[in-house]
Coordinates of C-alpha atoms and ligand atoms in Angstrom, one line a residue:
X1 CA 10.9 -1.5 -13.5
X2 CA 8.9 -2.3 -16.8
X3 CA 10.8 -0.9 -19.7
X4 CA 10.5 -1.4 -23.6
X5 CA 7.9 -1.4 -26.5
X6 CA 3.9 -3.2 -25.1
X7 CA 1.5 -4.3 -27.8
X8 CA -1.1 -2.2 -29.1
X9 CA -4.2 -2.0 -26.4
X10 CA -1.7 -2.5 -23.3
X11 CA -3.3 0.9 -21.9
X12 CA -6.8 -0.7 -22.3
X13 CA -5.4 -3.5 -20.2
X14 CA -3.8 -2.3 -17.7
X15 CA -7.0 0.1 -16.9
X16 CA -9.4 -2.9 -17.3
X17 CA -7.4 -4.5 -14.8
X18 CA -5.9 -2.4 -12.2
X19 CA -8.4 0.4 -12.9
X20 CA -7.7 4.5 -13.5
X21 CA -9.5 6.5 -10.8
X22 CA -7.9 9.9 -11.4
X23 CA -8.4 12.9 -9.7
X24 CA -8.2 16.6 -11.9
X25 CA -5.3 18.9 -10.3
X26 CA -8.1 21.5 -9.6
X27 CA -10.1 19.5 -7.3
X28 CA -7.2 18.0 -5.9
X29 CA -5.7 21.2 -5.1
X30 CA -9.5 22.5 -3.8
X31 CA -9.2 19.7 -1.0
X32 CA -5.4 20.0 0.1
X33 CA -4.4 23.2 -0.4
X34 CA -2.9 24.4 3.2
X35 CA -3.2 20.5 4.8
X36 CA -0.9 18.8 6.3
X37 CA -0.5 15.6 4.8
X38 CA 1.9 13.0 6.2
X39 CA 3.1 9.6 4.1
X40 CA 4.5 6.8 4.9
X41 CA 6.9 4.9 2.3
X42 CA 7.6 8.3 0.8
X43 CA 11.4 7.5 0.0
X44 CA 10.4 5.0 -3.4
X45 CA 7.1 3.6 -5.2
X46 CA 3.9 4.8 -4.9
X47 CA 4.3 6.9 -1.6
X48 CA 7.0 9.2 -3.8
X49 CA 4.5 9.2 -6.4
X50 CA 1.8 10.7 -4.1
X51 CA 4.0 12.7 -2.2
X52 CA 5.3 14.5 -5.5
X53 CA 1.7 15.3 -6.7
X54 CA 0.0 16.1 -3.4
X55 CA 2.7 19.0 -2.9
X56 CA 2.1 20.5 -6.3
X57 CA -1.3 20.6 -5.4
X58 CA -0.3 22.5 -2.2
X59 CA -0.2 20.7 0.6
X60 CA 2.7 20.6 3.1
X61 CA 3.7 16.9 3.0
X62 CA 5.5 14.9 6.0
X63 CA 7.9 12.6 4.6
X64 CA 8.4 9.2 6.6
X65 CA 10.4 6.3 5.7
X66 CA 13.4 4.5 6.8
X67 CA 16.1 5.9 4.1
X68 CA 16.9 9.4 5.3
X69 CA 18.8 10.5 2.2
X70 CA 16.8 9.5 -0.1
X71 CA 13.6 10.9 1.4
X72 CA 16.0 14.1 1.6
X73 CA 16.1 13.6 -1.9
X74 CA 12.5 13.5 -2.8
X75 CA 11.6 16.1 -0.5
X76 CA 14.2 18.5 -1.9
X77 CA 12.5 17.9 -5.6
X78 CA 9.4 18.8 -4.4
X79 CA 10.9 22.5 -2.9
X80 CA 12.6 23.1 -6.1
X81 CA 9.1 22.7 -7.9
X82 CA 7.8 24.8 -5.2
X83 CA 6.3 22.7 -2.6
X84 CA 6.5 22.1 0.8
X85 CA 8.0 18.9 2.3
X86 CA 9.6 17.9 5.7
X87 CA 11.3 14.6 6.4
X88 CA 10.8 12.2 9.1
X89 CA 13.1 9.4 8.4
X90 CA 11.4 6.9 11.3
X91 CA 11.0 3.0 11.4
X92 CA 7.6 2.0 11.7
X93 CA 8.2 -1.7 12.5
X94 CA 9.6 -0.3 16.0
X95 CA 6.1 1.1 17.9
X96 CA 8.6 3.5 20.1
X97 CA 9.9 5.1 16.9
X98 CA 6.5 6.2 15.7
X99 CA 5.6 7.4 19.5
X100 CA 8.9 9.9 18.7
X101 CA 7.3 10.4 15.3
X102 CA 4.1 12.0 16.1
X103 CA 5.1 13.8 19.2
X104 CA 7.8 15.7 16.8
X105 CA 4.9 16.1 14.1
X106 CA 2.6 17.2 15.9
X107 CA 5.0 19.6 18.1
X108 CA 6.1 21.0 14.3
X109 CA 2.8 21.0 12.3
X110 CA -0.1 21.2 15.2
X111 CA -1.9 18.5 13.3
X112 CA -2.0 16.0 10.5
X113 CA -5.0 16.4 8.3
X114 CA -4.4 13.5 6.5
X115 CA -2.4 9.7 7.1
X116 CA -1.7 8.3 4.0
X117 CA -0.3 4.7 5.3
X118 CA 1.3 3.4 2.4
X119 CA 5.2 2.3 3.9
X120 CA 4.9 -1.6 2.6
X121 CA 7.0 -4.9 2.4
X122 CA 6.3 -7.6 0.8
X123 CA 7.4 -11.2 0.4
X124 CA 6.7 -14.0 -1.9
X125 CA 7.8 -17.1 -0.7
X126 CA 6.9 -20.9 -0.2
X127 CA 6.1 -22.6 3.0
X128 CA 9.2 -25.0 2.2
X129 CA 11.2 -21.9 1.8
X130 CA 10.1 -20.9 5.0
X131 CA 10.8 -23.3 7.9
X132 CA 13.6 -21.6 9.0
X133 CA 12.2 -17.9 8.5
X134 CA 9.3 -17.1 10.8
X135 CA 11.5 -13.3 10.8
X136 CA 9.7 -13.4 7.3
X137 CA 5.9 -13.1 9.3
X138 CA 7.6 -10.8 11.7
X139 CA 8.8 -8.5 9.2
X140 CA 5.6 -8.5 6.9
X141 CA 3.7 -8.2 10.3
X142 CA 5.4 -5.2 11.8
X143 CA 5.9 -3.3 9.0
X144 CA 1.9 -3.4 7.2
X145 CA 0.1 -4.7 10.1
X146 CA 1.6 -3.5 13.5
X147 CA 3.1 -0.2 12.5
X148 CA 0.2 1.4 10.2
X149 CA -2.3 0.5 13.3
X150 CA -0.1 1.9 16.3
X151 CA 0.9 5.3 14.0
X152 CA -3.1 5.5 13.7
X153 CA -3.2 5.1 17.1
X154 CA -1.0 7.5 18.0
X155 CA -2.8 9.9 15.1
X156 CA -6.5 9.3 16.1
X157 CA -6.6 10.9 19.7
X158 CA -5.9 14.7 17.7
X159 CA -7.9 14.1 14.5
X160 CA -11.0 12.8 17.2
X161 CA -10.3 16.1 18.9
X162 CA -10.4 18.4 16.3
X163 CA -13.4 15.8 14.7
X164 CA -11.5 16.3 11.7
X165 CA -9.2 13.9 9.6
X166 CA -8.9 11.2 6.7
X167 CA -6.6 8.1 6.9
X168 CA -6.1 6.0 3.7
X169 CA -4.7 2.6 3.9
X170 CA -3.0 1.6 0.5
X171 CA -3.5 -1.9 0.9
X172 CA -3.9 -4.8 -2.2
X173 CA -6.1 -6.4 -4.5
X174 CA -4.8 -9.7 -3.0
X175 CA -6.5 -9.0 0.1
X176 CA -10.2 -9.4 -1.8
X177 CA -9.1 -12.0 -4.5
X178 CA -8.8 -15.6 -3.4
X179 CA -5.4 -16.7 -1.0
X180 CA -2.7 -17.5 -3.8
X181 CA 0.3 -20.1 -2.6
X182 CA 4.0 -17.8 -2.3
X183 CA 2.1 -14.9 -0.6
X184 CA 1.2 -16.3 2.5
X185 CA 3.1 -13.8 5.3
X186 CA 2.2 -10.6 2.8
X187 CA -1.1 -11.2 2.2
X188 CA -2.1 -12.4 5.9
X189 CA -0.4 -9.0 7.2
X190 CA -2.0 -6.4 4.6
X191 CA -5.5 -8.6 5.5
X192 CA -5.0 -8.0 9.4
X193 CA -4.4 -4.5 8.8
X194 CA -7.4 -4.0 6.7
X195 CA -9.8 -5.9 8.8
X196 CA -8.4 -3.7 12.2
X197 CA -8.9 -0.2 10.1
X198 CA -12.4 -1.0 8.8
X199 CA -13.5 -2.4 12.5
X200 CA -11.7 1.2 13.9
X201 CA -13.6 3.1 11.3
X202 CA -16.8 2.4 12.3
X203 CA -16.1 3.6 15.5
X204 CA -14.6 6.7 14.5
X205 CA -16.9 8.4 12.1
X206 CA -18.9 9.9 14.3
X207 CA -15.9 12.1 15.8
X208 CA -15.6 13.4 12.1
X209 CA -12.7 10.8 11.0
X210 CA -12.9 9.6 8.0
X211 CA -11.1 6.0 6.2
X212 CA -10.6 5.3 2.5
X213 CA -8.8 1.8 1.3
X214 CA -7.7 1.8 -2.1
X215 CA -7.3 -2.8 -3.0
X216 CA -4.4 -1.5 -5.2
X217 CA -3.7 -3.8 -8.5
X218 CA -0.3 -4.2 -9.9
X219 CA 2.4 -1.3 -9.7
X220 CA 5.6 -1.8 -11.2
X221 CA 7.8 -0.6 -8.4
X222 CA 11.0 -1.6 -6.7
X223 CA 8.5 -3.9 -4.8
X224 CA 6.9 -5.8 -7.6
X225 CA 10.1 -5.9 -10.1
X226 CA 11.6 -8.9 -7.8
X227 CA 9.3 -11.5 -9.2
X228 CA 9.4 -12.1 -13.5
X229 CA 6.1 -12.9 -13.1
X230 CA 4.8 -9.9 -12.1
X231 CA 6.5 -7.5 -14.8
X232 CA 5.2 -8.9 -17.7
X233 CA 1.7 -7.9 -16.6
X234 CA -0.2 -5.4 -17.2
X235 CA 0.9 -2.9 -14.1
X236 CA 0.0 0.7 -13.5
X237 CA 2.8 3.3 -13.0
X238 CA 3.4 4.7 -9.5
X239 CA 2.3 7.6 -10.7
X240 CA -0.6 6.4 -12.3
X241 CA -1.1 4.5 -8.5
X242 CA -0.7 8.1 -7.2
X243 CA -3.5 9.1 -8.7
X244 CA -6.1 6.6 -6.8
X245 CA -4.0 7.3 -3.3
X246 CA -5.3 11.5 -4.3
X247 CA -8.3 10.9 -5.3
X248 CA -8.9 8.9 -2.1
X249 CA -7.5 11.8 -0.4
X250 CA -9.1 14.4 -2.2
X251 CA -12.9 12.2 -2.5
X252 CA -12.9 10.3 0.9
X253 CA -14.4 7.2 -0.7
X254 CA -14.9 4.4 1.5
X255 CA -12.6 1.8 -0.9
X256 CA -11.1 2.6 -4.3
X257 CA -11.2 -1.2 -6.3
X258 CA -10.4 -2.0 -9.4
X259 CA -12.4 -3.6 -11.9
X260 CA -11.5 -7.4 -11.8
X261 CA -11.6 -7.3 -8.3
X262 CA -15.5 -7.5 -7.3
X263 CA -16.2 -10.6 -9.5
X264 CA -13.1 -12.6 -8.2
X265 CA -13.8 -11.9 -4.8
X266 CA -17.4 -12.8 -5.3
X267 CA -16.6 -16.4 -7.3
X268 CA -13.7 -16.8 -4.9
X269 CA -15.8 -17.1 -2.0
X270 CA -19.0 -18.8 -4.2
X271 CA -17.0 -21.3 -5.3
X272 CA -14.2 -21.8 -2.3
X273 CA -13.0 -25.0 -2.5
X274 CA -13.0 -25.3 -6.8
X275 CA -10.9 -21.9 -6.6
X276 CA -8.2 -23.2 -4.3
X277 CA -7.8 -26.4 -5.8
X278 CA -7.2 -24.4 -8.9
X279 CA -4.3 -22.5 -7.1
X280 CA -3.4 -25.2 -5.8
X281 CA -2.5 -27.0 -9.9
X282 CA -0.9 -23.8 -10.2
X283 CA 1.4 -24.1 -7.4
X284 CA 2.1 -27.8 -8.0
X285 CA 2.8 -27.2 -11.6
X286 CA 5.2 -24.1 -11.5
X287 CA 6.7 -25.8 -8.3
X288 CA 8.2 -28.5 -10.3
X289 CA 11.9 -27.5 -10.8
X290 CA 11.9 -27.4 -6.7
X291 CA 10.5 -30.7 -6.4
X292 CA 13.3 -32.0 -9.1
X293 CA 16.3 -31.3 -6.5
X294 CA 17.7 -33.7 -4.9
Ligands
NAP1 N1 3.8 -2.6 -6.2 C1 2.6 -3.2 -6.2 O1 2.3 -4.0 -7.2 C2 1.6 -3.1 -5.1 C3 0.3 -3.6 -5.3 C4 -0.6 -3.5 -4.3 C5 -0.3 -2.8 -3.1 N2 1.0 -2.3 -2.9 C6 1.2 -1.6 -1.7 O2 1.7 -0.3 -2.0 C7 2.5 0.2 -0.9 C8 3.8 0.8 -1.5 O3 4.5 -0.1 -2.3 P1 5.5 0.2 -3.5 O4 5.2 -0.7 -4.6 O5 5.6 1.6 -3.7 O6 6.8 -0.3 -2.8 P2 8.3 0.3 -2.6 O7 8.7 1.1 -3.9 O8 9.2 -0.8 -2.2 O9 8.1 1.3 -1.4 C9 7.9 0.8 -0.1 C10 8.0 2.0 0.8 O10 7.8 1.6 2.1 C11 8.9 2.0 2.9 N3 9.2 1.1 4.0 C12 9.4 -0.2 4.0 N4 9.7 -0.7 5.2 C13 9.6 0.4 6.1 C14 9.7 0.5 7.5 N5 10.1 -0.5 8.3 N6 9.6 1.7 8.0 C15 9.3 2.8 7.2 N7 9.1 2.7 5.9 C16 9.3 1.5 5.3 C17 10.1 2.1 2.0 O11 11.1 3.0 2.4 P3 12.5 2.6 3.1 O12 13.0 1.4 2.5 O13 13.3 3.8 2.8 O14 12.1 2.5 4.5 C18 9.4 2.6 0.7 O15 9.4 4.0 0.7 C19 2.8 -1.0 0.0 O16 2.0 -0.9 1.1 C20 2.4 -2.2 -0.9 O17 1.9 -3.3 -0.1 C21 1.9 -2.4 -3.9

C-alpha cells in the first residue's frame, strides 16, 4: 500500500486520472436500503471497501471470497457498526462451488438484488517468463472470466423472474486502453469477461436486468502493490474505488470510466500500429536487465 508525504496537487491527479464518481450516503442508502447485495472479493481491496459502505447504507451484504477468516473478519466490523453481513467463503475458479453458492443464497436470502463481481487476480508477466506457466492463463481465466460468467449464470434465471436485478462487473481501464506487453493473461481474461457481459446484457434488459461496468483506474490494493511501478502513481484508495462500485449500484449506469480513458482508447485504435510500436520501445527498453543474463 501507498504510504508517505505526495506533492502538492496529487489529489488533482489522481482524480484527473482515475476519476471520482461519488455517490452522497443519502441516495445511496435511498437505493439499497433492505437489498440484498452479494460481493465477490469481499475479504481485501476494493470488494471490502464496497462491502463496508454498502452496509452502512443498509443493505444486507453476502460476503464471498476464498479466505474464510478474514471475510469473518470484515463481516464482523460491519455488525459492530451496525450492519448486516453474512459470509460465503466459496472459490469461484471451481463452477461447482458457485452452483453450492447460489443454491445456499438463495435458500437463505430468497434473492440477490444486486451482483457486484469484483473477486479479481491479476498477473504481470512476460511471455519469456511464461513458457512454462500456461497455469498463469488458467488462473487469470477462471478466476475474472469463467467464474464471474457462470455465478451470473447461476444468478440470472431468479433476477429474470422477478424482472428485477443489477449486476456490476468491476473490470479495468486496461481493457479500453491499448494492449501493454507484461499483462497479457490479465488483460485478455478481464476483456473476455467484459465482452460476454455486455453481449448478455443486451439480451437481458428487457426481463428488467440491469449491467453497469465501471473501466476502474489504479487502486493501491494488495493487488497493485506487487509491481514498483504501479505505486508511485497516482492511484485511488479502495475506498475511494468503493465509491464508483456504489454509485454504479446506486445509479445503474451503463459504464463508469475515467477520464483519460476515452481519448486513449480512441488514439489507440486510430493510430493502432504507431501505439504498439510505442509499447513495444517500452518493453524493449525496460526489458534490458533480462536480456543482459547470460
Ligand atoms: N487494484 C487495481 O489497481 C485495480 C485496477 C483495475 C481493476 N481492478 C479490479 O478490481 C477488483 C478487485 O481488486 P483489488 O485491487 O481489490 O484486489 P485484492 O485486494 O487482491 O482483492 C481481490 C479479491 O478477490 C478475491 N479472490 C481472488 N481469487 C478468488 C477466487 N478464486 N475465489 C474467490 N475470491 C477470489 C480475493 O479474496 P481471497 O484471496 O480471500 O479469495 C480478494 O478479496 C479485481 O477484479 C481487479 O481486477 C483492480
Amino acid at each position: 500500500m501507498v504510504t508517505g508525504k505526495r506533492p502538492l496537487g496529487w489529489s488533482v491527479l489522481v482524480a484527473l486520472t482515475n476519476g471520482r464518481t461519488r455517490i452522497p450516503d443519502d441516495r445511496l442508502a435511498a437505493a439499497v436500503q433492505g437489498k440484498v447485495v452479494l460481493v465477490t472479493g469481499s475479504s481485501y481491496g476494493i470488494g471490502e471497501a464496497t462491502a463496508k459502505r454498502l452496509a452502512r447504507a443498509g443493505a444486507t451484504v453476502l460476503l464471498v471470497a476464498r479466505t474464510a477468516d478474514q471475510l469473518e473478519m470484515v463481516a464482523e466490523e460491519i455488525r459492530a457498526d451496525g450492519g448486516k453481513a453474512f459470509t460465503y467463503p466459496a472459490n469461484l475458479a471451481e463452477p461447482t462451488a458457485i452452483e453450492e453458492l447460489v443454491a445456499k443464497v438463495l435458500a437463505e436470502h430468497g434473492q440477490v438484488d444486486v451482483l457486484v463481481s469484483n473477486a479479481g487476480k491479476s498477473i504481470r508477466r512476460s511471455v519469456a517468463d511464461s513458457y512454462q506457466r500456461f497455469h498463469d492463463i488458467e488462473r487469470t481465466n477462471s478466476v475474472n472470466y469463467l467464474g464471474p460468467a457462470k455465478l451470473v449464470l447461476e444468478l440470472l434465471p431468479s433476477m429474470r423472474e422477478r424482472r428485477q436485478g443489477h449486476i456490476v462487473n468491476v473490470s479495468t481501464a486496461g481493457v479500453r486502453t491499448p494492449p501493454m506487453a507484461r499483462w497479457s493473461a490479465y488483460l485478455a481474461s478481464k476483456s473476455a469477461f467484459d465482452v460476454w457481459l455486455r453481449c448478455v446484457a443486451q439480451e437481458v434488459r428487457d426481463d428488467g436486468v440491469t449491467t453497469s461496468t465501471i473501466y476502474m483506474g489504479l487502486v493501491h490494493t494488495r493487488m497493485s502493490e506487487p509491481t514498483p511501478l504501479l505505486n508511485k502513481m497516482p492511484g485511488l484508495t479502495p475506498e475511494q474505488a468503493a465509491d464508483q462500485v456504489c454509485a454504479a449500484v446506486a445509479d445503474k449506469p451503463h459504464n463508469i470510466t475515467p477520464p483519460f480513458v476515452r481519448p486513449a482508447d480512441a488514439l489507440g485504435n486510430l493510430f493502432r500500429v504507431p501505439t504498439d510500436r510505442l509499447f513495444e520501445q517500452y518493453y524493449r527498453r525496460t526489458d534490458r536487465p533480462r536480456k543482459e543474463q547470460p
